[in-house]
PDB file of C-alpha atoms in Angstrom:
ATOM      1  CA  MET A   1     228.325 105.794 241.781  1.00 52.00           C
ATOM      2  CA  PRO A   2     226.854 102.438 242.047  1.00 68.00           C
ATOM      3  CA  THR A   3     226.085 100.947 245.536  1.00 79.00           C
ATOM      4  CA  ALA A   4     228.778  98.376 246.668  1.00 81.00           C
ATOM      5  CA  PHE A   5     226.456  96.768 249.239  1.00 80.00           C
ATOM      6  CA  SER A   6     223.277  95.410 249.336  1.00 79.00           C
ATOM      7  CA  THR A   7     221.135  92.605 250.673  1.00 78.00           C
ATOM      8  CA  VAL A   8     219.759  89.587 249.213  1.00 81.00           C
ATOM      9  CA  GLY A   9     216.993  87.605 251.418  1.00 77.00           C
ATOM     10  CA  GLY A  10     218.339  89.666 254.298  1.00 72.00           C
ATOM     11  CA  ARG A  11     221.873  88.775 254.291  1.00 77.00           C
ATOM     12  CA  PRO A  12     224.698  91.321 252.745  1.00 79.00           C
ATOM     13  CA  ARG A  13     226.309  91.155 249.615  1.00 82.00           C
ATOM     14  CA  ALA A  14     228.953  93.159 247.818  1.00 83.00           C
ATOM     15  CA  VAL A  15     230.082  93.623 244.365  1.00 85.00           C
ATOM     16  CA  THR A  16     234.229  94.419 244.428  1.00 88.00           C
ATOM     17  CA  GLY A  17     236.913  94.352 241.582  1.00 90.00           C
ATOM     18  CA  ILE A  18     240.640  93.291 241.976  1.00 92.00           C
ATOM     19  CA  ARG A  19     242.813  94.825 244.260  1.00 93.00           C
ATOM     20  CA  ARG A  20     244.561  97.819 243.090  1.00 92.00           C
ATOM     21  CA  ASP A  21     247.989  99.337 243.426  1.00 91.00           C
ATOM     22  CA  SER A  22     249.582 102.472 245.052  1.00 88.00           C
ATOM     23  CA  HIS A  23     248.757 104.145 241.649  1.00 89.00           C
ATOM     24  CA  GLY A  24     245.427 103.007 241.270  1.00 89.00           C
ATOM     25  CA  ALA A  25     245.731 100.233 238.724  1.00 93.00           C
ATOM     26  CA  ALA A  26     244.425  96.648 238.992  1.00 93.00           C
ATOM     27  CA  GLN A  27     247.008  94.424 240.521  1.00 93.00           C
ATOM     28  CA  SER A  28     248.052  91.303 238.690  1.00 93.00           C
ATOM     29  CA  LEU A  29     246.221  88.398 239.309  1.00 92.00           C
ATOM     30  CA  GLU A  30     249.772  87.172 241.140  1.00 93.00           C
ATOM     31  CA  ALA A  31     249.722  89.651 243.240  1.00 93.00           C
ATOM     32  CA  ALA A  32     245.948  89.690 243.810  1.00 91.00           C
ATOM     33  CA  ILE A  33     245.885  86.150 244.827  1.00 91.00           C
ATOM     34  CA  PRO A  34     248.445  85.240 247.394  1.00 91.00           C
ATOM     35  CA  ASP A  35     247.050  81.615 247.571  1.00 89.00           C
ATOM     36  CA  GLY A  36     243.816  79.114 246.636  1.00 86.00           C
ATOM     37  CA  ASP A  37     241.443  80.581 249.234  1.00 85.00           C
ATOM     38  CA  THR A  38     242.428  84.271 249.355  1.00 90.00           C
ATOM     39  CA  VAL A  39     241.868  87.029 246.722  1.00 93.00           C
ATOM     40  CA  GLY A  40     242.688  90.741 247.042  1.00 93.00           C
ATOM     41  CA  VAL A  41     239.517  92.961 246.264  1.00 90.00           C
ATOM     42  CA  HIS A  42     238.653  96.682 245.678  1.00 89.00           C
ATOM     43  CA  ILE A  43     235.423  97.839 246.709  1.00 85.00           C
ATOM     44  CA  GLU A  44     233.717  99.737 243.937  1.00 81.00           C
ATOM     45  CA  GLY A  45     230.866 101.770 244.971  1.00 82.00           C
ATOM     46  CA  SER A  46     229.316 103.547 248.007  1.00 86.00           C
ATOM     47  CA  GLY A  47     227.917 102.186 251.005  1.00 87.00           C
ATOM     48  CA  SER A  48     226.637 103.147 254.491  1.00 92.00           C
ATOM     49  CA  VAL A  49     227.968 103.205 258.273  1.00 94.00           C
ATOM     50  CA  ARG A  50     225.379 102.500 260.781  1.00 96.00           C
ATOM     51  CA  PHE A  51     226.762 103.929 264.157  1.00 97.00           C
ATOM     52  CA  LEU A  52     227.306 101.501 267.060  1.00 98.00           C
ATOM     53  CA  GLY A  53     226.173 102.076 270.687  1.00 98.00           C
ATOM     54  CA  ILE A  54     223.627 104.994 269.592  1.00 98.00           C
ATOM     55  CA  ASP A  55     219.989 105.548 268.072  1.00 98.00           C
ATOM     56  CA  THR A  56     218.973 109.091 266.736  1.00 98.00           C
ATOM     57  CA  PRO A  57     215.517 110.204 265.780  1.00 97.00           C
ATOM     58  CA  GLU A  58     214.022 109.134 262.607  1.00 97.00           C
ATOM     59  CA  LYS A  59     213.228 111.520 260.024  1.00 97.00           C
ATOM     60  CA  ALA A  60     210.958 109.160 258.091  1.00 97.00           C
ATOM     61  CA  PHE A  61     209.968 105.570 258.706  1.00 97.00           C
ATOM     62  CA  ASP A  62     207.453 102.877 257.416  1.00 95.00           C
ATOM     63  CA  ILE A  63     204.118 102.792 258.817  1.00 95.00           C
ATOM     64  CA  GLU A  64     202.600  99.275 258.325  1.00 90.00           C
ATOM     65  CA  GLY A  65     200.343  99.440 255.154  1.00 87.00           C
ATOM     66  CA  GLN A  66     201.066 103.332 254.519  1.00 91.00           C
ATOM     67  CA  GLY A  67     204.404 103.710 252.898  1.00 94.00           C
ATOM     68  CA  ARG A  68     207.552 105.462 254.365  1.00 95.00           C
ATOM     69  CA  PRO A  69     205.875 109.033 255.042  1.00 96.00           C
ATOM     70  CA  ALA A  70     208.042 111.614 256.920  1.00 97.00           C
ATOM     71  CA  LEU A  71     207.654 111.973 260.575  1.00 97.00           C
ATOM     72  CA  ASP A  72     206.466 115.467 260.514  1.00 97.00           C
ATOM     73  CA  SER A  73     203.614 114.205 257.993  1.00 97.00           C
ATOM     74  CA  PRO A  74     199.949 114.140 258.997  1.00 96.00           C
ATOM     75  CA  LYS A  75     200.186 110.325 258.171  1.00 96.00           C
ATOM     76  CA  TRP A  76     202.656 109.914 261.322  1.00 97.00           C
ATOM     77  CA  ASP A  77     200.860 112.846 263.148  1.00 93.00           C
ATOM     78  CA  ALA A  78     197.808 110.480 263.161  1.00 95.00           C
ATOM     79  CA  TYR A  79     199.269 107.510 263.750  1.00 96.00           C
ATOM     80  CA  LEU A  80     201.022 108.344 266.857  1.00 96.00           C
ATOM     81  CA  THR A  81     197.951 109.710 268.513  1.00 95.00           C
ATOM     82  CA  ASN A  82     197.124 105.870 268.964  1.00 93.00           C
ATOM     83  CA  PRO A  83     198.972 103.290 267.154  1.00 95.00           C
ATOM     84  CA  LEU A  84     197.487 100.557 269.460  1.00 93.00           C
ATOM     85  CA  ASP A  85     194.177 101.258 268.176  1.00 91.00           C
ATOM     86  CA  PRO A  86     192.523  97.783 267.270  1.00 89.00           C
ATOM     87  CA  ALA A  87     191.108  99.155 264.218  1.00 88.00           C
ATOM     88  CA  LEU A  88     194.496  99.521 262.750  1.00 89.00           C
ATOM     89  CA  GLY A  89     194.928  95.721 262.810  1.00 84.00           C
ATOM     90  CA  LEU A  90     196.535  92.943 265.020  1.00 81.00           C
ATOM     91  CA  PHE A  91     199.186  94.567 267.192  1.00 86.00           C
ATOM     92  CA  GLN A  92     199.221  93.592 271.112  1.00 86.00           C
ATOM     93  CA  LEU A  93     201.770  94.835 273.676  1.00 94.00           C
ATOM     94  CA  GLU A  94     202.010  93.742 277.473  1.00 95.00           C
ATOM     95  CA  SER A  95     199.782  95.733 279.612  1.00 94.00           C
ATOM     96  CA  GLY A  96     203.049  97.497 281.060  1.00 96.00           C
ATOM     97  CA  LEU A  97     204.549  98.451 277.978  1.00 97.00           C
ATOM     98  CA  ALA A  98     201.327  99.746 276.572  1.00 96.00           C
ATOM     99  CA  ALA A  99     200.761 102.077 279.538  1.00 95.00           C
ATOM    100  CA  HIS A 100     204.055 103.164 279.337  1.00 96.00           C
ATOM    101  CA  LEU A 101     203.798 104.536 275.630  1.00 96.00           C
ATOM    102  CA  ALA A 102     200.047 105.233 275.939  1.00 93.00           C
ATOM    103  CA  ALA A 103     201.271 108.682 278.093  1.00 90.00           C
ATOM    104  CA  ARG A 104     203.004 110.108 275.101  1.00 94.00           C
ATOM    105  CA  PHE A 105     200.233 109.101 272.550  1.00 95.00           C
ATOM    106  CA  ALA A 106     199.256 112.729 271.294  1.00 93.00           C
ATOM    107  CA  PRO A 107     199.335 114.719 268.429  1.00 94.00           C
ATOM    108  CA  GLY A 108     202.549 116.399 267.667  1.00 96.00           C
ATOM    109  CA  ALA A 109     204.479 113.529 268.487  1.00 97.00           C
ATOM    110  CA  GLY A 110     205.551 112.863 264.924  1.00 97.00           C
ATOM    111  CA  ARG A 111     206.705 116.477 264.308  1.00 97.00           C
ATOM    112  CA  ASN A 112     208.471 116.391 267.691  1.00 97.00           C
ATOM    113  CA  HIS A 113     210.628 113.194 266.485  1.00 98.00           C
ATOM    114  CA  HIS A 114     210.993 114.809 263.078  1.00 97.00           C
ATOM    115  CA  ALA A 115     212.441 117.981 264.634  1.00 98.00           C
ATOM    116  CA  HIS A 116     215.153 116.064 266.672  1.00 98.00           C
ATOM    117  CA  GLY A 117     215.809 113.920 263.804  1.00 97.00           C
ATOM    118  CA  ILE A 118     216.986 117.139 261.708  1.00 97.00           C
ATOM    119  CA  ARG A 119     218.872 118.574 264.728  1.00 97.00           C
ATOM    120  CA  ALA A 120     220.702 115.038 265.119  1.00 97.00           C
ATOM    121  CA  GLN A 121     221.706 115.045 261.189  1.00 97.00           C
ATOM    122  CA  GLN A 122     222.807 118.654 261.613  1.00 97.00           C
ATOM    123  CA  THR A 123     225.022 117.796 264.413  1.00 97.00           C
ATOM    124  CA  LEU A 124     226.658 115.063 262.788  1.00 97.00           C
ATOM    125  CA  SER A 125     227.023 116.879 259.687  1.00 97.00           C
ATOM    126  CA  GLY A 126     228.832 119.656 261.879  1.00 97.00           C
ATOM    127  CA  LEU A 127     230.829 117.376 263.522  1.00 97.00           C
ATOM    128  CA  VAL A 128     232.327 116.095 260.097  1.00 97.00           C
ATOM    129  CA  ASN A 129     232.554 119.518 258.652  1.00 97.00           C
ATOM    130  CA  GLY A 130     234.612 120.564 261.698  1.00 97.00           C
ATOM    131  CA  ASP A 131     236.906 117.369 261.318  1.00 97.00           C
ATOM    132  CA  ILE A 132     237.643 118.280 257.382  1.00 97.00           C
ATOM    133  CA  ALA A 133     238.648 121.695 258.358  1.00 97.00           C
ATOM    134  CA  ALA A 134     240.862 120.404 261.313  1.00 97.00           C
ATOM    135  CA  MET A 135     242.728 117.981 259.127  1.00 97.00           C
ATOM    136  CA  GLY A 136     243.050 120.706 256.319  1.00 97.00           C
ATOM    137  CA  GLN A 137     241.453 118.361 253.863  1.00 96.00           C
ATOM    138  CA  ALA A 138     239.320 118.786 250.913  1.00 95.00           C
ATOM    139  CA  PRO A 139     235.875 116.784 251.197  1.00 94.00           C
ATOM    140  CA  ALA A 140     236.927 114.607 248.328  1.00 92.00           C
ATOM    141  CA  ASP A 141     240.587 113.841 250.169  1.00 93.00           C
ATOM    142  CA  PHE A 142     238.794 113.258 253.490  1.00 95.00           C
ATOM    143  CA  ARG A 143     238.544 109.751 255.017  1.00 94.00           C
ATOM    144  CA  PHE A 144     236.774 108.042 257.787  1.00 95.00           C
ATOM    145  CA  TYR A 145     238.309 105.693 260.314  1.00 95.00           C
ATOM    146  CA  LEU A 146     235.686 102.203 260.944  1.00 94.00           C
ATOM    147  CA  ALA A 147     236.244 100.221 264.167  1.00 95.00           C
ATOM    148  CA  PHE A 148     234.180  97.171 263.576  1.00 94.00           C
ATOM    149  CA  ALA A 149     232.701  94.725 266.455  1.00 95.00           C
ATOM    150  CA  PHE A 150     231.390  91.090 266.198  1.00 94.00           C
ATOM    151  CA  GLU A 151     228.955  92.209 263.848  1.00 93.00           C
ATOM    152  CA  VAL A 152     230.374  93.651 260.634  1.00 92.00           C
ATOM    153  CA  PHE A 153     227.078  94.243 258.610  1.00 89.00           C
ATOM    154  CA  ASP A 154     223.224  94.594 259.614  1.00 90.00           C
ATOM    155  CA  ALA A 155     220.610  93.403 257.633  1.00 85.00           C
ATOM    156  CA  TYR A 156     220.245  96.010 255.322  1.00 85.00           C
ATOM    157  CA  GLY A 157     223.804  95.722 253.912  1.00 84.00           C
ATOM    158  CA  ARG A 158     225.390  98.549 256.206  1.00 90.00           C
ATOM    159  CA  PHE A 159     228.567  98.807 257.821  1.00 92.00           C
ATOM    160  CA  LEU A 160     228.203  98.575 261.891  1.00 95.00           C
ATOM    161  CA  ALA A 161     231.105 100.427 263.448  1.00 96.00           C
ATOM    162  CA  PHE A 162     232.594 103.151 265.645  1.00 97.00           C
ATOM    163  CA  ILE A 163     233.561 105.732 263.322  1.00 96.00           C
ATOM    164  CA  ASN A 164     235.849 108.919 263.573  1.00 97.00           C
ATOM    165  CA  ARG A 165     238.029 110.917 261.301  1.00 97.00           C
ATOM    166  CA  ASN A 166     241.092 108.965 259.874  1.00 96.00           C
ATOM    167  CA  GLN A 167     243.946 110.570 261.518  1.00 96.00           C
ATOM    168  CA  PRO A 168     247.250 108.470 261.474  1.00 94.00           C
ATOM    169  CA  ASP A 169     248.916 110.648 263.796  1.00 95.00           C
ATOM    170  CA  PRO A 170     247.068 110.815 267.242  1.00 93.00           C
ATOM    171  CA  ASN A 171     248.594 114.113 268.057  1.00 94.00           C
ATOM    172  CA  THR A 172     248.375 115.987 264.500  1.00 95.00           C
ATOM    173  CA  PRO A 173     246.623 118.444 263.989  1.00 96.00           C
ATOM    174  CA  GLY A 174     245.741 118.048 267.464  1.00 94.00           C
ATOM    175  CA  PRO A 175     244.691 115.146 269.929  1.00 95.00           C
ATOM    176  CA  ARG A 176     242.273 112.548 268.098  1.00 95.00           C
ATOM    177  CA  PRO A 177     238.602 113.383 268.975  1.00 97.00           C
ATOM    178  CA  LEU A 178     236.096 111.047 270.558  1.00 98.00           C
ATOM    179  CA  SER A 179     234.440 109.087 268.065  1.00 97.00           C
ATOM    180  CA  TYR A 180     231.442 110.669 266.313  1.00 97.00           C
ATOM    181  CA  ASN A 181     229.457 107.633 268.035  1.00 98.00           C
ATOM    182  CA  GLU A 182     230.385 109.197 271.369  1.00 98.00           C
ATOM    183  CA  ARG A 183     230.441 112.941 270.297  1.00 98.00           C
ATOM    184  CA  MET A 184     226.994 112.557 269.132  1.00 98.00           C
ATOM    185  CA  LEU A 185     226.151 111.487 272.735  1.00 98.00           C
ATOM    186  CA  GLU A 186     227.958 114.338 274.363  1.00 98.00           C
ATOM    187  CA  ALA A 187     225.781 116.453 272.222  1.00 98.00           C
ATOM    188  CA  GLY A 188     222.655 114.974 273.646  1.00 98.00           C
ATOM    189  CA  ALA A 189     221.863 114.495 269.714  1.00 98.00           C
ATOM    190  CA  ALA A 190     221.557 110.862 270.611  1.00 98.00           C
ATOM    191  CA  MET A 191     220.270 107.918 272.909  1.00 98.00           C
ATOM    192  CA  ALA A 192     222.530 105.301 274.245  1.00 98.00           C
ATOM    193  CA  TYR A 193     221.551 102.097 272.433  1.00 98.00           C
ATOM    194  CA  PHE A 194     224.026  99.205 273.705  1.00 98.00           C
ATOM    195  CA  ILE A 195     223.344  95.815 271.819  1.00 98.00           C
ATOM    196  CA  TRP A 196     225.401  92.952 273.084  1.00 98.00           C
ATOM    197  CA  PRO A 197     228.130  92.152 271.862  1.00 97.00           C
ATOM    198  CA  ASN A 198     228.932  94.849 269.771  1.00 97.00           C
ATOM    199  CA  ILE A 199     230.166  97.580 272.411  1.00 96.00           C
ATOM    200  CA  ASP A 200     232.977  97.449 274.935  1.00 95.00           C
ATOM    201  CA  PRO A 201     234.192  95.586 276.733  1.00 96.00           C
ATOM    202  CA  PHE A 202     232.406  92.617 274.827  1.00 95.00           C
ATOM    203  CA  ARG A 203     233.569  93.085 271.353  1.00 92.00           C
ATOM    204  CA  SER A 204     237.046  92.481 271.940  1.00 87.00           C
ATOM    205  CA  GLN A 205     236.338  89.092 273.602  1.00 90.00           C
ATOM    206  CA  SER A 206     235.096  85.586 272.294  1.00 93.00           C
ATOM    207  CA  ILE A 207     231.494  85.148 272.386  1.00 94.00           C
ATOM    208  CA  LEU A 208     231.543  83.070 275.096  1.00 94.00           C
ATOM    209  CA  ASP A 209     233.713  84.753 277.395  1.00 94.00           C
ATOM    210  CA  ALA A 210     231.660  87.875 276.624  1.00 96.00           C
ATOM    211  CA  VAL A 211     228.502  86.644 278.166  1.00 98.00           C
ATOM    212  CA  ILE A 212     228.296  88.642 281.458  1.00 97.00           C
ATOM    213  CA  ALA A 213     228.157  86.423 284.707  1.00 97.00           C
ATOM    214  CA  PRO A 214     224.778  86.769 286.650  1.00 98.00           C
ATOM    215  CA  GLY A 215     224.560  89.648 288.825  1.00 97.00           C
ATOM    216  CA  ARG A 216     227.639  91.300 287.472  1.00 97.00           C
ATOM    217  CA  ALA A 217     226.307  93.772 285.039  1.00 98.00           C
ATOM    218  CA  ARG A 218     226.772  96.720 286.981  1.00 98.00           C
ATOM    219  CA  GLU A 219     230.282  95.736 288.057  1.00 98.00           C
ATOM    220  CA  THR A 220     231.404  94.976 284.405  1.00 97.00           C
ATOM    221  CA  ALA A 221     229.982  98.226 282.860  1.00 98.00           C
ATOM    222  CA  ASP A 222     231.723 100.450 285.553  1.00 97.00           C
ATOM    223  CA  ALA A 223     235.293  98.423 284.880  1.00 97.00           C
ATOM    224  CA  SER A 224     234.992  99.142 281.300  1.00 97.00           C
ATOM    225  CA  PRO A 225     236.556 102.769 280.621  1.00 97.00           C
ATOM    226  CA  ALA A 226     234.969 102.977 277.047  1.00 97.00           C
ATOM    227  CA  LEU A 227     231.350 101.856 278.286  1.00 98.00           C
ATOM    228  CA  ARG A 228     231.580 103.982 281.103  1.00 98.00           C
ATOM    229  CA  ARG A 229     232.478 107.124 279.499  1.00 98.00           C
ATOM    230  CA  ALA A 230     229.505 106.627 277.045  1.00 98.00           C
ATOM    231  CA  ARG A 231     227.117 106.164 279.814  1.00 98.00           C
ATOM    232  CA  GLU A 232     228.588 109.156 281.504  1.00 98.00           C
ATOM    233  CA  LEU A 233     228.162 111.533 278.397  1.00 98.00           C
ATOM    234  CA  VAL A 234     224.414 110.505 278.166  1.00 98.00           C
ATOM    235  CA  LYS A 235     224.131 111.544 281.985  1.00 98.00           C
ATOM    236  CA  GLN A 236     225.996 114.988 281.498  1.00 98.00           C
ATOM    237  CA  ALA A 237     223.635 115.806 278.410  1.00 98.00           C
ATOM    238  CA  ARG A 238     220.701 114.838 280.408  1.00 98.00           C
ATOM    239  CA  ALA A 239     221.912 116.904 283.491  1.00 98.00           C
ATOM    240  CA  ALA A 240     222.342 119.808 280.798  1.00 98.00           C
ATOM    241  CA  GLY A 241     219.139 119.667 279.274  1.00 98.00           C
ATOM    242  CA  ILE A 242     220.508 119.648 275.890  1.00 98.00           C
ATOM    243  CA  GLY A 243     219.490 118.042 272.374  1.00 98.00           C
ATOM    244  CA  ILE A 244     216.771 115.166 272.931  1.00 98.00           C
ATOM    245  CA  PHE A 245     216.789 116.053 276.965  1.00 98.00           C
ATOM    246  CA  ASP A 246     215.770 119.621 276.048  1.00 97.00           C
ATOM    247  CA  THR A 247     213.448 120.661 279.092  1.00 94.00           C
ATOM    248  CA  ALA A 248     211.117 122.575 276.741  1.00 96.00           C
ATOM    249  CA  ASP A 249     210.534 120.037 273.711  1.00 96.00           C
ATOM    250  CA  PRO A 250     212.417 116.446 274.965  1.00 98.00           C
ATOM    251  CA  LEU A 251     212.286 113.688 272.472  1.00 98.00           C
ATOM    252  CA  ARG A 252     208.712 112.223 273.196  1.00 97.00           C
ATOM    253  CA  PHE A 253     209.576 108.716 271.834  1.00 98.00           C
ATOM    254  CA  GLU A 254     212.589 106.946 271.502  1.00 98.00           C
ATOM    255  CA  ALA A 255     213.817 106.029 267.933  1.00 98.00           C
ATOM    256  CA  PHE A 256     213.567 102.304 268.152  1.00 98.00           C
ATOM    257  CA  GLU A 257     209.921 102.733 269.677  1.00 98.00           C
ATOM    258  CA  VAL A 258     208.974 104.585 266.645  1.00 98.00           C
ATOM    259  CA  ARG A 259     210.430 101.832 264.390  1.00 97.00           C
ATOM    260  CA  TYR A 260     208.556  98.932 266.049  1.00 97.00           C
ATOM    261  CA  LEU A 261     205.293 100.911 266.329  1.00 97.00           C
ATOM    262  CA  GLY A 262     205.532 101.734 262.612  1.00 96.00           C
ATOM    263  CA  ARG A 263     206.501  98.126 261.656  1.00 95.00           C
ATOM    264  CA  ARG A 264     203.482  96.953 264.168  1.00 95.00           C
ATOM    265  CA  GLU A 265     206.134  94.399 265.783  1.00 95.00           C
ATOM    266  CA  PRO A 266     206.627  94.196 269.569  1.00 96.00           C
ATOM    267  CA  PRO A 267     210.314  94.574 270.324  1.00 97.00           C
ATOM    268  CA  SER A 268     212.197  91.410 270.424  1.00 96.00           C
ATOM    269  CA  ARG A 269     215.701  91.902 272.323  1.00 97.00           C
ATOM    270  CA  ALA A 270     215.853  90.709 275.782  1.00 97.00           C
ATOM    271  CA  VAL A 271     217.487  93.427 278.264  1.00 98.00           C
ATOM    272  CA  ILE A 272     219.957  93.692 280.905  1.00 98.00           C
ATOM    273  CA  ASP A 273     220.126  96.502 283.388  1.00 98.00           C
ATOM    274  CA  LEU A 274     223.757  97.740 283.642  1.00 98.00           C
ATOM    275  CA  SER A 275     223.097  99.627 286.836  1.00 98.00           C
ATOM    276  CA  SER A 276     221.645  96.677 288.773  1.00 97.00           C
ATOM    277  CA  ASP A 277     223.310  93.915 290.360  1.00 97.00           C
ATOM    278  CA  SER A 278     220.341  91.567 289.396  1.00 97.00           C
ATOM    279  CA  ASP A 279     220.440  88.127 287.596  1.00 97.00           C
ATOM    280  CA  VAL A 280     217.372  88.595 285.795  1.00 97.00           C
ATOM    281  CA  LEU A 281     217.200  88.848 282.108  1.00 97.00           C
ATOM    282  CA  LEU A 282     214.106  90.956 281.540  1.00 98.00           C
ATOM    283  CA  ARG A 283     211.570  90.180 278.363  1.00 97.00           C
ATOM    284  CA  PRO A 284     211.957  92.518 275.558  1.00 97.00           C
ATOM    285  CA  GLN A 285     208.515  94.114 276.064  1.00 97.00           C
ATOM    286  CA  SER A 286     210.075  95.157 279.750  1.00 97.00           C
ATOM    287  CA  TYR A 287     212.726  97.307 278.731  1.00 98.00           C
ATOM    288  CA  HIS A 288     211.000 100.402 279.959  1.00 98.00           C
ATOM    289  CA  LYS A 289     211.542  99.205 283.604  1.00 97.00           C
ATOM    290  CA  ILE A 290     214.926 100.482 283.249  1.00 98.00           C
ATOM    291  CA  PRO A 291     214.159 104.348 282.445  1.00 97.00           C
ATOM    292  CA  ASN A 292     217.611 105.365 281.232  1.00 98.00           C
ATOM    293  CA  SER A 293     219.138 104.324 277.845  1.00 98.00           C
ATOM    294  CA  GLU A 294     222.495 104.268 279.235  1.00 98.00           C
ATOM    295  CA  ASP A 295     221.482 101.521 281.688  1.00 98.00           C
ATOM    296  CA  ARG A 296     220.009  99.069 278.957  1.00 98.00           C
ATOM    297  CA  LEU A 297     221.730  96.303 277.428  1.00 98.00           C
ATOM    298  CA  PHE A 298     219.964  94.641 274.668  1.00 98.00           C
ATOM    299  CA  ILE A 299     220.579  90.945 274.021  1.00 98.00           C
ATOM    300  CA  PRO A 300     219.366  89.606 270.482  1.00 97.00           C
ATOM    301  CA  SER A 301     217.019  86.578 270.965  1.00 95.00           C
ATOM    302  CA  ALA A 302     219.666  84.242 269.249  1.00 96.00           C
ATOM    303  CA  PHE A 303     222.142  84.945 272.333  1.00 97.00           C
ATOM    304  CA  VAL A 304     219.536  84.504 275.095  1.00 97.00           C
ATOM    305  CA  PRO A 305     220.357  81.076 275.573  1.00 97.00           C
ATOM    306  CA  LEU A 306     223.964  81.639 276.031  1.00 97.00           C
ATOM    307  CA  PHE A 307     223.019  83.979 279.022  1.00 97.00           C
ATOM    308  CA  ALA A 308     220.440  81.390 280.485  1.00 97.00           C
ATOM    309  CA  ALA A 309     223.455  78.756 280.126  1.00 97.00           C
ATOM    310  CA  LYS A 310     225.544  81.246 282.274  1.00 97.00           C
ATOM    311  CA  GLY A 311     222.986  81.044 285.229  1.00 97.00           C
ATOM    312  CA  TRP A 312     220.775  84.250 284.159  1.00 97.00           C
ATOM    313  CA  LYS A 313     217.107  83.877 285.130  1.00 97.00           C
ATOM    314  CA  LEU A 314     214.695  84.726 282.505  1.00 95.00           C
ATOM    315  CA  GLU A 315     211.926  87.164 283.520  1.00 95.00           C
ATOM    316  CA  GLY A 316     208.919  85.253 284.144  1.00 85.00           C
ATOM    317  CA  TRP A 317     210.322  81.992 283.975  1.00 69.00           C
ATOM    318  CA  PHE A 318     211.100  81.274 287.495  1.00 51.00           C
TER     319      PHE A 318
END
């Protein structure tokens, strides 16, 4: 099956056909084109969905100049013993972040990450298989339900969404379960990865109304049922010592750390502490000052001026 979505110059593109009727036949143009600036289309081909609000370990990822090896390969194992080695090329991090990372640089880090990546994949597959059985459907008939946020696509042409089984009746064949995003947190298979404004309560607001008032992050997070639940699921998994929080073999590096280390590019999103009443927007390389993933709210650089205009102080600028 061809890929329906792709990227050109970093921007998502799609190939579609004329919208189809209930029997699968292409509609007449009179039916598919209701007016001069709208056309009904049918998506032809496959695509991918990147789950919002979570981040799971990578199985394979790029190392700048070395291709895309698996995380359990000798290349990654060697690289994660000291990716900040000047001999590998220019890549400089602030001293605090460098120290935060250096404590975990050692042989076996790549294999650790890969093993947790496999477990995350298996966990999600198990959840989907369970839903297929619960719905009493064949895999070919099973459907996903996608709920979008502020951004619909990422830079790779993937949908950005909260995803669940498609269950038109919320009580049949049983109560609708939590989204896969939340169930992965519940299983300890994922870290929280909250990027503003793509999570509740911000995704249901206008972009200006979604800017948090300075010093109100904790209050805002606690007042949101969905965000409060997601954060609590991570805390429960950590307390239970399951998945990436396994006390015998915890995840050594967060997935986004592996990605920016592999690209040899410093992190680029500012961050707000959801557990704090602070009015300071931390620099991207200060994310480690917020130790728990569920307490971090990442702010893309393009939106930082909105927060500054609202009255947030920028770390190091006051």
